[in-house]
Amino acid sequence: IAVCVTGFILRASMVPYGLPFMLYEDEPIYLQRAMAFGFGDFDPHYFKKPGFFLYLYFGVYYLGALAQGFQPWVDSWQTVSNQFYLNPSYWVTLGRLTTVAFATGTIGLIFAIGYRLKGLWVAFGASVLMLFHGAHVKYSPIVISDIPAAFAVVLSVWFAFHEFERQRRRVYILLGVALGWVIDLKDY
């Protein structure tokens, strides 16, 4: 737990960097495409990233709009969109924190896999390596599909080991869903 908490704090501390600007070149594209779903057209009209990544982040932004008092039965999504364009900091922070949550989950899953395979010290060592892995730390506080895709890959490995031990149909299905998630998050 300490490794996950440390990983979350390390990555979350970098979330406000550069706000209200989006310094990674793809971040505004992903944010705008995900926010556009609020107008009712769920065709992304953008095929450089798989749709699930954009739908996932739209769900986060929709929940964020509800948290800010958006009432879908009264308000127009245009109000939310205007807030985004006037000051994107809130929306960028939501997206970046979602990516940080996936990064933290990846560290936790690596610990769980290591513990299941070789015990506490291997689990601790593997999760500490991921905690300080340069690319993982660098891209964790950015709205980018690589970190959720890495989480889905590690989740697939977790289900594969789980299936190897138990051999249940339910785990086969979960493994297939996780592998499909990998493809739909990252495949071009």
mmCIF file with all atom_site columns, C-alpha atoms in Angstrom:
data_model
loop_
_atom_site.group_PDB
_atom_site.id
_atom_site.type_symbol
_atom_site.label_atom_id
_atom_site.label_alt_id
_atom_site.label_comp_id
_atom_site.label_asym_id
_atom_site.label_entity_id
_atom_site.label_seq_id
_atom_site.pdbx_PDB_ins_code
_atom_site.Cartn_x
_atom_site.Cartn_y
_atom_site.Cartn_z
_atom_site.occupancy
_atom_site.B_iso_or_equiv
_atom_site.pdbx_formal_charge
_atom_site.auth_seq_id
_atom_site.auth_comp_id
_atom_site.auth_asym_id
_atom_site.auth_atom_id
_atom_site.pdbx_PDB_model_num
ATOM 1   C CA . ILE A 1 1   ? 0.000   0.000   0.000   1.00 0.00 ? 1   ILE A CA 1
ATOM 2   C CA . ALA A 1 2   ? 2.857   2.389   0.803   1.00 0.00 ? 2   ALA A CA 1
ATOM 3   C CA . VAL A 1 3   ? 4.305   1.948   -2.689  1.00 0.00 ? 3   VAL A CA 1
ATOM 4   C CA . CYS A 1 4   ? 0.928   2.738   -4.296  1.00 0.00 ? 4   CYS A CA 1
ATOM 5   C CA . VAL A 1 5   ? 0.387   5.779   -2.074  1.00 0.00 ? 5   VAL A CA 1
ATOM 6   C CA . THR A 1 6   ? 3.900   7.018   -2.873  1.00 0.00 ? 6   THR A CA 1
ATOM 7   C CA . GLY A 1 7   ? 3.299   6.421   -6.573  1.00 0.00 ? 7   GLY A CA 1
ATOM 8   C CA . PHE A 1 8   ? 0.026   8.316   -6.440  1.00 0.00 ? 8   PHE A CA 1
ATOM 9   C CA . ILE A 1 9   ? 1.558   11.262  -4.584  1.00 0.00 ? 9   ILE A CA 1
ATOM 10  C CA . LEU A 1 10  ? 4.566   11.397  -6.928  1.00 0.00 ? 10  LEU A CA 1
ATOM 11  C CA . ARG A 1 11  ? 2.388   11.372  -10.028 1.00 0.00 ? 11  ARG A CA 1
ATOM 12  C CA . ALA A 1 12  ? -0.415  13.575  -8.678  1.00 0.00 ? 12  ALA A CA 1
ATOM 13  C CA . SER A 1 13  ? 2.108   16.225  -7.660  1.00 0.00 ? 13  SER A CA 1
ATOM 14  C CA . MET A 1 14  ? 2.853   16.743  -11.360 1.00 0.00 ? 14  MET A CA 1
ATOM 15  C CA . VAL A 1 15  ? -0.803  17.101  -12.439 1.00 0.00 ? 15  VAL A CA 1
ATOM 16  C CA . PRO A 1 16  ? -0.965  20.923  -12.108 1.00 0.00 ? 16  PRO A CA 1
ATOM 17  C CA . TYR A 1 17  ? 2.170   21.420  -14.205 1.00 0.00 ? 17  TYR A CA 1
ATOM 18  C CA . GLY A 1 18  ? 1.577   23.978  -16.938 1.00 0.00 ? 18  GLY A CA 1
ATOM 19  C CA . LEU A 1 19  ? -2.093  24.642  -16.169 1.00 0.00 ? 19  LEU A CA 1
ATOM 20  C CA . PRO A 1 20  ? -4.209  26.226  -17.577 1.00 0.00 ? 20  PRO A CA 1
ATOM 21  C CA . PHE A 1 21  ? -2.252  25.236  -20.676 1.00 0.00 ? 21  PHE A CA 1
ATOM 22  C CA . MET A 1 22  ? -1.919  21.721  -22.038 1.00 0.00 ? 22  MET A CA 1
ATOM 23  C CA . LEU A 1 23  ? 1.747   21.242  -22.774 1.00 0.00 ? 23  LEU A CA 1
ATOM 24  C CA . TYR A 1 24  ? 1.634   17.781  -24.312 1.00 0.00 ? 24  TYR A CA 1
ATOM 25  C CA . GLU A 1 25  ? 0.676   18.161  -27.973 1.00 0.00 ? 25  GLU A CA 1
ATOM 26  C CA . ASP A 1 26  ? -2.043  15.470  -28.060 1.00 0.00 ? 26  ASP A CA 1
ATOM 27  C CA . GLU A 1 27  ? -3.739  16.383  -24.789 1.00 0.00 ? 27  GLU A CA 1
ATOM 28  C CA . PRO A 1 28  ? -6.012  19.130  -26.209 1.00 0.00 ? 28  PRO A CA 1
ATOM 29  C CA . ILE A 1 29  ? -7.070  16.855  -29.075 1.00 0.00 ? 29  ILE A CA 1
ATOM 30  C CA . TYR A 1 30  ? -8.139  14.072  -26.712 1.00 0.00 ? 30  TYR A CA 1
ATOM 31  C CA . LEU A 1 31  ? -9.909  16.481  -24.383 1.00 0.00 ? 31  LEU A CA 1
ATOM 32  C CA . GLN A 1 32  ? -11.825 18.216  -27.178 1.00 0.00 ? 32  GLN A CA 1
ATOM 33  C CA . ARG A 1 33  ? -12.847 14.943  -28.812 1.00 0.00 ? 33  ARG A CA 1
ATOM 34  C CA . ALA A 1 34  ? -14.031 13.468  -25.512 1.00 0.00 ? 34  ALA A CA 1
ATOM 35  C CA . MET A 1 35  ? -15.920 16.640  -24.546 1.00 0.00 ? 35  MET A CA 1
ATOM 36  C CA . ALA A 1 36  ? -17.658 16.700  -27.955 1.00 0.00 ? 36  ALA A CA 1
ATOM 37  C CA . PHE A 1 37  ? -19.566 13.519  -27.066 1.00 0.00 ? 37  PHE A CA 1
ATOM 38  C CA . GLY A 1 38  ? -21.647 15.646  -24.698 1.00 0.00 ? 38  GLY A CA 1
ATOM 39  C CA . PHE A 1 39  ? -23.461 17.127  -27.684 1.00 0.00 ? 39  PHE A CA 1
ATOM 40  C CA . GLY A 1 40  ? -24.979 13.729  -28.449 1.00 0.00 ? 40  GLY A CA 1
ATOM 41  C CA . ASP A 1 41  ? -22.878 12.572  -31.399 1.00 0.00 ? 41  ASP A CA 1
ATOM 42  C CA . PHE A 1 42  ? -20.947 9.564   -30.138 1.00 0.00 ? 42  PHE A CA 1
ATOM 43  C CA . ASP A 1 43  ? -19.038 9.104   -33.381 1.00 0.00 ? 43  ASP A CA 1
ATOM 44  C CA . PRO A 1 44  ? -15.547 10.346  -32.483 1.00 0.00 ? 44  PRO A CA 1
ATOM 45  C CA . HIS A 1 45  ? -14.801 11.571  -36.047 1.00 0.00 ? 45  HIS A CA 1
ATOM 46  C CA . TYR A 1 46  ? -11.211 10.873  -35.028 1.00 0.00 ? 46  TYR A CA 1
ATOM 47  C CA . PHE A 1 47  ? -9.529  7.574   -35.641 1.00 0.00 ? 47  PHE A CA 1
ATOM 48  C CA . LYS A 1 48  ? -5.947  8.077   -34.525 1.00 0.00 ? 48  LYS A CA 1
ATOM 49  C CA . LYS A 1 49  ? -6.932  6.718   -31.115 1.00 0.00 ? 49  LYS A CA 1
ATOM 50  C CA . PRO A 1 50  ? -9.480  3.999   -30.441 1.00 0.00 ? 50  PRO A CA 1
ATOM 51  C CA . GLY A 1 51  ? -12.908 5.137   -29.340 1.00 0.00 ? 51  GLY A CA 1
ATOM 52  C CA . PHE A 1 52  ? -12.909 3.465   -25.931 1.00 0.00 ? 52  PHE A CA 1
ATOM 53  C CA . PHE A 1 53  ? -10.156 5.782   -24.697 1.00 0.00 ? 53  PHE A CA 1
ATOM 54  C CA . LEU A 1 54  ? -12.233 8.822   -25.649 1.00 0.00 ? 54  LEU A CA 1
ATOM 55  C CA . TYR A 1 55  ? -15.475 7.337   -24.266 1.00 0.00 ? 55  TYR A CA 1
ATOM 56  C CA . LEU A 1 56  ? -13.750 6.537   -20.987 1.00 0.00 ? 56  LEU A CA 1
ATOM 57  C CA . TYR A 1 57  ? -12.559 10.092  -20.558 1.00 0.00 ? 57  TYR A CA 1
ATOM 58  C CA . PHE A 1 58  ? -15.946 11.482  -21.613 1.00 0.00 ? 58  PHE A CA 1
ATOM 59  C CA . GLY A 1 59  ? -17.448 9.492   -18.742 1.00 0.00 ? 59  GLY A CA 1
ATOM 60  C CA . VAL A 1 60  ? -14.979 11.137  -16.375 1.00 0.00 ? 60  VAL A CA 1
ATOM 61  C CA . TYR A 1 61  ? -15.790 14.600  -17.748 1.00 0.00 ? 61  TYR A CA 1
ATOM 62  C CA . TYR A 1 62  ? -19.515 13.934  -17.524 1.00 0.00 ? 62  TYR A CA 1
ATOM 63  C CA . LEU A 1 63  ? -19.164 12.964  -13.867 1.00 0.00 ? 63  LEU A CA 1
ATOM 64  C CA . GLY A 1 64  ? -17.032 16.072  -13.357 1.00 0.00 ? 64  GLY A CA 1
ATOM 65  C CA . ALA A 1 65  ? -19.786 18.201  -14.905 1.00 0.00 ? 65  ALA A CA 1
ATOM 66  C CA . LEU A 1 66  ? -22.348 16.615  -12.579 1.00 0.00 ? 66  LEU A CA 1
ATOM 67  C CA . ALA A 1 67  ? -20.061 17.352  -9.621  1.00 0.00 ? 67  ALA A CA 1
ATOM 68  C CA . GLN A 1 68  ? -20.020 21.006  -10.671 1.00 0.00 ? 68  GLN A CA 1
ATOM 69  C CA . GLY A 1 69  ? -23.798 21.189  -10.669 1.00 0.00 ? 69  GLY A CA 1
ATOM 70  C CA . PHE A 1 70  ? -24.546 20.373  -14.304 1.00 0.00 ? 70  PHE A CA 1
ATOM 71  C CA . GLN A 1 71  ? -28.121 19.113  -14.615 1.00 0.00 ? 71  GLN A CA 1
ATOM 72  C CA . PRO A 1 72  ? -28.571 17.253  -17.907 1.00 0.00 ? 72  PRO A CA 1
ATOM 73  C CA . TRP A 1 73  ? -32.361 17.625  -17.816 1.00 0.00 ? 73  TRP A CA 1
ATOM 74  C CA . VAL A 1 74  ? -32.074 21.446  -17.462 1.00 0.00 ? 74  VAL A CA 1
ATOM 75  C CA . ASP A 1 75  ? -28.688 22.644  -18.699 1.00 0.00 ? 75  ASP A CA 1
ATOM 76  C CA . SER A 1 76  ? -27.167 22.409  -22.131 1.00 0.00 ? 76  SER A CA 1
ATOM 77  C CA . TRP A 1 77  ? -23.816 20.720  -22.694 1.00 0.00 ? 77  TRP A CA 1
ATOM 78  C CA . GLN A 1 78  ? -22.830 23.989  -24.356 1.00 0.00 ? 78  GLN A CA 1
ATOM 79  C CA . THR A 1 79  ? -22.471 25.488  -20.850 1.00 0.00 ? 79  THR A CA 1
ATOM 80  C CA . VAL A 1 80  ? -19.964 22.803  -19.936 1.00 0.00 ? 80  VAL A CA 1
ATOM 81  C CA . SER A 1 81  ? -18.169 23.243  -23.234 1.00 0.00 ? 81  SER A CA 1
ATOM 82  C CA . ASN A 1 82  ? -17.925 27.003  -22.674 1.00 0.00 ? 82  ASN A CA 1
ATOM 83  C CA . GLN A 1 83  ? -16.387 26.384  -19.225 1.00 0.00 ? 83  GLN A CA 1
ATOM 84  C CA . PHE A 1 84  ? -13.871 24.076  -20.843 1.00 0.00 ? 84  PHE A CA 1
ATOM 85  C CA . TYR A 1 85  ? -12.803 26.640  -23.430 1.00 0.00 ? 85  TYR A CA 1
ATOM 86  C CA . LEU A 1 86  ? -12.708 29.569  -20.986 1.00 0.00 ? 86  LEU A CA 1
ATOM 87  C CA . ASN A 1 87  ? -10.608 27.752  -18.399 1.00 0.00 ? 87  ASN A CA 1
ATOM 88  C CA . PRO A 1 88  ? -9.694  24.134  -19.137 1.00 0.00 ? 88  PRO A CA 1
ATOM 89  C CA . SER A 1 89  ? -7.808  23.635  -15.842 1.00 0.00 ? 89  SER A CA 1
ATOM 90  C CA . TYR A 1 90  ? -10.641 21.753  -14.089 1.00 0.00 ? 90  TYR A CA 1
ATOM 91  C CA . TRP A 1 91  ? -11.176 19.398  -17.036 1.00 0.00 ? 91  TRP A CA 1
ATOM 92  C CA . VAL A 1 92  ? -7.476  18.832  -17.654 1.00 0.00 ? 92  VAL A CA 1
ATOM 93  C CA . THR A 1 93  ? -6.996  18.078  -13.950 1.00 0.00 ? 93  THR A CA 1
ATOM 94  C CA . LEU A 1 94  ? -9.834  15.522  -14.044 1.00 0.00 ? 94  LEU A CA 1
ATOM 95  C CA . GLY A 1 95  ? -8.322  13.806  -17.062 1.00 0.00 ? 95  GLY A CA 1
ATOM 96  C CA . ARG A 1 96  ? -4.817  13.833  -15.630 1.00 0.00 ? 96  ARG A CA 1
ATOM 97  C CA . LEU A 1 97  ? -6.001  12.463  -12.281 1.00 0.00 ? 97  LEU A CA 1
ATOM 98  C CA . THR A 1 98  ? -7.765  9.655   -14.146 1.00 0.00 ? 98  THR A CA 1
ATOM 99  C CA . THR A 1 99  ? -4.485  8.781   -15.836 1.00 0.00 ? 99  THR A CA 1
ATOM 100 C CA . VAL A 1 100 ? -2.721  8.946   -12.445 1.00 0.00 ? 100 VAL A CA 1
ATOM 101 C CA . ALA A 1 101 ? -5.320  6.529   -11.043 1.00 0.00 ? 101 ALA A CA 1
ATOM 102 C CA . PHE A 1 102 ? -4.556  4.062   -13.849 1.00 0.00 ? 102 PHE A CA 1
ATOM 103 C CA . ALA A 1 103 ? -0.827  4.461   -13.184 1.00 0.00 ? 103 ALA A CA 1
ATOM 104 C CA . THR A 1 104 ? -1.323  3.792   -9.478  1.00 0.00 ? 104 THR A CA 1
ATOM 105 C CA . GLY A 1 105 ? -3.459  0.756   -10.299 1.00 0.00 ? 105 GLY A CA 1
ATOM 106 C CA . THR A 1 106 ? -0.675  -0.556  -12.515 1.00 0.00 ? 106 THR A CA 1
ATOM 107 C CA . ILE A 1 107 ? 1.790   -0.340  -9.625  1.00 0.00 ? 107 ILE A CA 1
ATOM 108 C CA . GLY A 1 108 ? -0.652  -2.173  -7.357  1.00 0.00 ? 108 GLY A CA 1
ATOM 109 C CA . LEU A 1 109 ? -1.259  -4.924  -9.910  1.00 0.00 ? 109 LEU A CA 1
ATOM 110 C CA . ILE A 1 110 ? 2.477   -5.407  -10.418 1.00 0.00 ? 110 ILE A CA 1
ATOM 111 C CA . PHE A 1 111 ? 2.824   -5.829  -6.665  1.00 0.00 ? 111 PHE A CA 1
ATOM 112 C CA . ALA A 1 112 ? -0.045  -8.357  -6.630  1.00 0.00 ? 112 ALA A CA 1
ATOM 113 C CA . ILE A 1 113 ? 1.441   -10.371 -9.505  1.00 0.00 ? 113 ILE A CA 1
ATOM 114 C CA . GLY A 1 114 ? 4.902   -10.387 -7.921  1.00 0.00 ? 114 GLY A CA 1
ATOM 115 C CA . TYR A 1 115 ? 3.474   -11.442 -4.577  1.00 0.00 ? 115 TYR A CA 1
ATOM 116 C CA . ARG A 1 116 ? 1.476   -14.249 -6.127  1.00 0.00 ? 116 ARG A CA 1
ATOM 117 C CA . LEU A 1 117 ? 4.460   -15.530 -8.111  1.00 0.00 ? 117 LEU A CA 1
ATOM 118 C CA . LYS A 1 118 ? 7.460   -15.112 -5.834  1.00 0.00 ? 118 LYS A CA 1
ATOM 119 C CA . GLY A 1 119 ? 6.492   -13.524 -2.538  1.00 0.00 ? 119 GLY A CA 1
ATOM 120 C CA . LEU A 1 120 ? 6.706   -10.221 -0.723  1.00 0.00 ? 120 LEU A CA 1
ATOM 121 C CA . TRP A 1 121 ? 10.244  -9.105  -1.623  1.00 0.00 ? 121 TRP A CA 1
ATOM 122 C CA . VAL A 1 122 ? 9.868   -9.706  -5.337  1.00 0.00 ? 122 VAL A CA 1
ATOM 123 C CA . ALA A 1 123 ? 6.513   -7.921  -5.265  1.00 0.00 ? 123 ALA A CA 1
ATOM 124 C CA . PHE A 1 124 ? 8.010   -4.987  -3.399  1.00 0.00 ? 124 PHE A CA 1
ATOM 125 C CA . GLY A 1 125 ? 11.030  -4.795  -5.724  1.00 0.00 ? 125 GLY A CA 1
ATOM 126 C CA . ALA A 1 126 ? 8.949   -4.983  -8.893  1.00 0.00 ? 126 ALA A CA 1
ATOM 127 C CA . SER A 1 127 ? 6.477   -2.358  -7.725  1.00 0.00 ? 127 SER A CA 1
ATOM 128 C CA . VAL A 1 128 ? 9.295   -0.025  -6.613  1.00 0.00 ? 128 VAL A CA 1
ATOM 129 C CA . LEU A 1 129 ? 10.876  -0.370  -10.066 1.00 0.00 ? 129 LEU A CA 1
ATOM 130 C CA . MET A 1 130 ? 7.555   0.650   -11.623 1.00 0.00 ? 130 MET A CA 1
ATOM 131 C CA . LEU A 1 131 ? 7.159   3.411   -9.053  1.00 0.00 ? 131 LEU A CA 1
ATOM 132 C CA . PHE A 1 132 ? 10.316  5.130   -10.325 1.00 0.00 ? 132 PHE A CA 1
ATOM 133 C CA . HIS A 1 133 ? 10.233  4.018   -13.976 1.00 0.00 ? 133 HIS A CA 1
ATOM 134 C CA . GLY A 1 134 ? 11.062  7.161   -15.941 1.00 0.00 ? 134 GLY A CA 1
ATOM 135 C CA . ALA A 1 135 ? 8.584   6.884   -18.809 1.00 0.00 ? 135 ALA A CA 1
ATOM 136 C CA . HIS A 1 136 ? 5.792   5.770   -16.507 1.00 0.00 ? 136 HIS A CA 1
ATOM 137 C CA . VAL A 1 137 ? 6.390   8.724   -14.184 1.00 0.00 ? 137 VAL A CA 1
ATOM 138 C CA . LYS A 1 138 ? 6.709   11.159  -17.099 1.00 0.00 ? 138 LYS A CA 1
ATOM 139 C CA . TYR A 1 139 ? 3.494   10.174  -18.886 1.00 0.00 ? 139 TYR A CA 1
ATOM 140 C CA . SER A 1 140 ? 1.317   9.408   -15.853 1.00 0.00 ? 140 SER A CA 1
ATOM 141 C CA . PRO A 1 141 ? 0.141   12.993  -15.297 1.00 0.00 ? 141 PRO A CA 1
ATOM 142 C CA . ILE A 1 142 ? -0.885  13.508  -18.949 1.00 0.00 ? 142 ILE A CA 1
ATOM 143 C CA . VAL A 1 143 ? -4.158  12.657  -20.679 1.00 0.00 ? 143 VAL A CA 1
ATOM 144 C CA . ILE A 1 144 ? -2.705  9.976   -22.926 1.00 0.00 ? 144 ILE A CA 1
ATOM 145 C CA . SER A 1 145 ? -3.772  6.429   -23.766 1.00 0.00 ? 145 SER A CA 1
ATOM 146 C CA . ASP A 1 146 ? -0.432  4.777   -22.944 1.00 0.00 ? 146 ASP A CA 1
ATOM 147 C CA . ILE A 1 147 ? -0.964  4.630   -19.184 1.00 0.00 ? 147 ILE A CA 1
ATOM 148 C CA . PRO A 1 148 ? -4.517  3.183   -19.265 1.00 0.00 ? 148 PRO A CA 1
ATOM 149 C CA . ALA A 1 149 ? -3.284  0.714   -21.914 1.00 0.00 ? 149 ALA A CA 1
ATOM 150 C CA . ALA A 1 150 ? -0.372  -0.319  -19.671 1.00 0.00 ? 150 ALA A CA 1
ATOM 151 C CA . PHE A 1 151 ? -2.874  -0.863  -16.856 1.00 0.00 ? 151 PHE A CA 1
ATOM 152 C CA . ALA A 1 152 ? -4.983  -3.060  -19.138 1.00 0.00 ? 152 ALA A CA 1
ATOM 153 C CA . VAL A 1 153 ? -1.904  -5.091  -20.167 1.00 0.00 ? 153 VAL A CA 1
ATOM 154 C CA . VAL A 1 154 ? -0.934  -5.721  -16.553 1.00 0.00 ? 154 VAL A CA 1
ATOM 155 C CA . LEU A 1 155 ? -4.563  -6.511  -15.701 1.00 0.00 ? 155 LEU A CA 1
ATOM 156 C CA . SER A 1 156 ? -4.525  -9.087  -18.519 1.00 0.00 ? 156 SER A CA 1
ATOM 157 C CA . VAL A 1 157 ? -1.391  -10.659 -17.045 1.00 0.00 ? 157 VAL A CA 1
ATOM 158 C CA . TRP A 1 158 ? -3.103  -10.750 -13.640 1.00 0.00 ? 158 TRP A CA 1
ATOM 159 C CA . PHE A 1 159 ? -6.116  -12.556 -15.117 1.00 0.00 ? 159 PHE A CA 1
ATOM 160 C CA . ALA A 1 160 ? -3.836  -14.937 -17.037 1.00 0.00 ? 160 ALA A CA 1
ATOM 161 C CA . PHE A 1 161 ? -2.051  -16.001 -13.837 1.00 0.00 ? 161 PHE A CA 1
ATOM 162 C CA . HIS A 1 162 ? -5.351  -16.181 -12.012 1.00 0.00 ? 162 HIS A CA 1
ATOM 163 C CA . GLU A 1 163 ? -6.759  -18.419 -14.751 1.00 0.00 ? 163 GLU A CA 1
ATOM 164 C CA . PHE A 1 164 ? -3.690  -20.641 -14.757 1.00 0.00 ? 164 PHE A CA 1
ATOM 165 C CA . GLU A 1 165 ? -4.299  -21.377 -11.080 1.00 0.00 ? 165 GLU A CA 1
ATOM 166 C CA . ARG A 1 166 ? -8.080  -21.754 -11.067 1.00 0.00 ? 166 ARG A CA 1
ATOM 167 C CA . GLN A 1 167 ? -9.136  -22.610 -14.627 1.00 0.00 ? 167 GLN A CA 1
ATOM 168 C CA . ARG A 1 168 ? -12.611 -21.096 -14.523 1.00 0.00 ? 168 ARG A CA 1
ATOM 169 C CA . ARG A 1 169 ? -14.633 -19.896 -17.484 1.00 0.00 ? 169 ARG A CA 1
ATOM 170 C CA . ARG A 1 170 ? -15.390 -16.555 -15.777 1.00 0.00 ? 170 ARG A CA 1
ATOM 171 C CA . VAL A 1 171 ? -11.687 -15.718 -15.616 1.00 0.00 ? 171 VAL A CA 1
ATOM 172 C CA . TYR A 1 172 ? -11.296 -16.596 -19.309 1.00 0.00 ? 172 TYR A CA 1
ATOM 173 C CA . ILE A 1 173 ? -14.008 -14.056 -20.064 1.00 0.00 ? 173 ILE A CA 1
ATOM 174 C CA . LEU A 1 174 ? -12.363 -11.413 -17.852 1.00 0.00 ? 174 LEU A CA 1
ATOM 175 C CA . LEU A 1 175 ? -9.016  -12.098 -19.519 1.00 0.00 ? 175 LEU A CA 1
ATOM 176 C CA . GLY A 1 176 ? -10.613 -11.656 -22.938 1.00 0.00 ? 176 GLY A CA 1
ATOM 177 C CA . VAL A 1 177 ? -12.264 -8.403  -21.861 1.00 0.00 ? 177 VAL A CA 1
ATOM 178 C CA . ALA A 1 178 ? -8.972  -7.073  -20.480 1.00 0.00 ? 178 ALA A CA 1
ATOM 179 C CA . LEU A 1 179 ? -7.113  -7.995  -23.684 1.00 0.00 ? 179 LEU A CA 1
ATOM 180 C CA . GLY A 1 180 ? -9.837  -6.365  -25.762 1.00 0.00 ? 180 GLY A CA 1
ATOM 181 C CA . TRP A 1 181 ? -9.502  -3.300  -23.579 1.00 0.00 ? 181 TRP A CA 1
ATOM 182 C CA . VAL A 1 182 ? -5.766  -3.214  -24.362 1.00 0.00 ? 182 VAL A CA 1
ATOM 183 C CA . ILE A 1 183 ? -6.490  -3.225  -28.074 1.00 0.00 ? 183 ILE A CA 1
ATOM 184 C CA . ASP A 1 184 ? -9.252  -0.662  -27.837 1.00 0.00 ? 184 ASP A CA 1
ATOM 185 C CA . LEU A 1 185 ? -7.172  1.697   -25.718 1.00 0.00 ? 185 LEU A CA 1
ATOM 186 C CA . LYS A 1 186 ? -3.980  1.682   -27.719 1.00 0.00 ? 186 LYS A CA 1
ATOM 187 C CA . ASP A 1 187 ? -4.346  0.072   -31.148 1.00 0.00 ? 187 ASP A CA 1
ATOM 188 C CA . TYR A 1 188 ? -4.302  2.494   -34.076 1.00 0.00 ? 188 TYR A CA 1
#
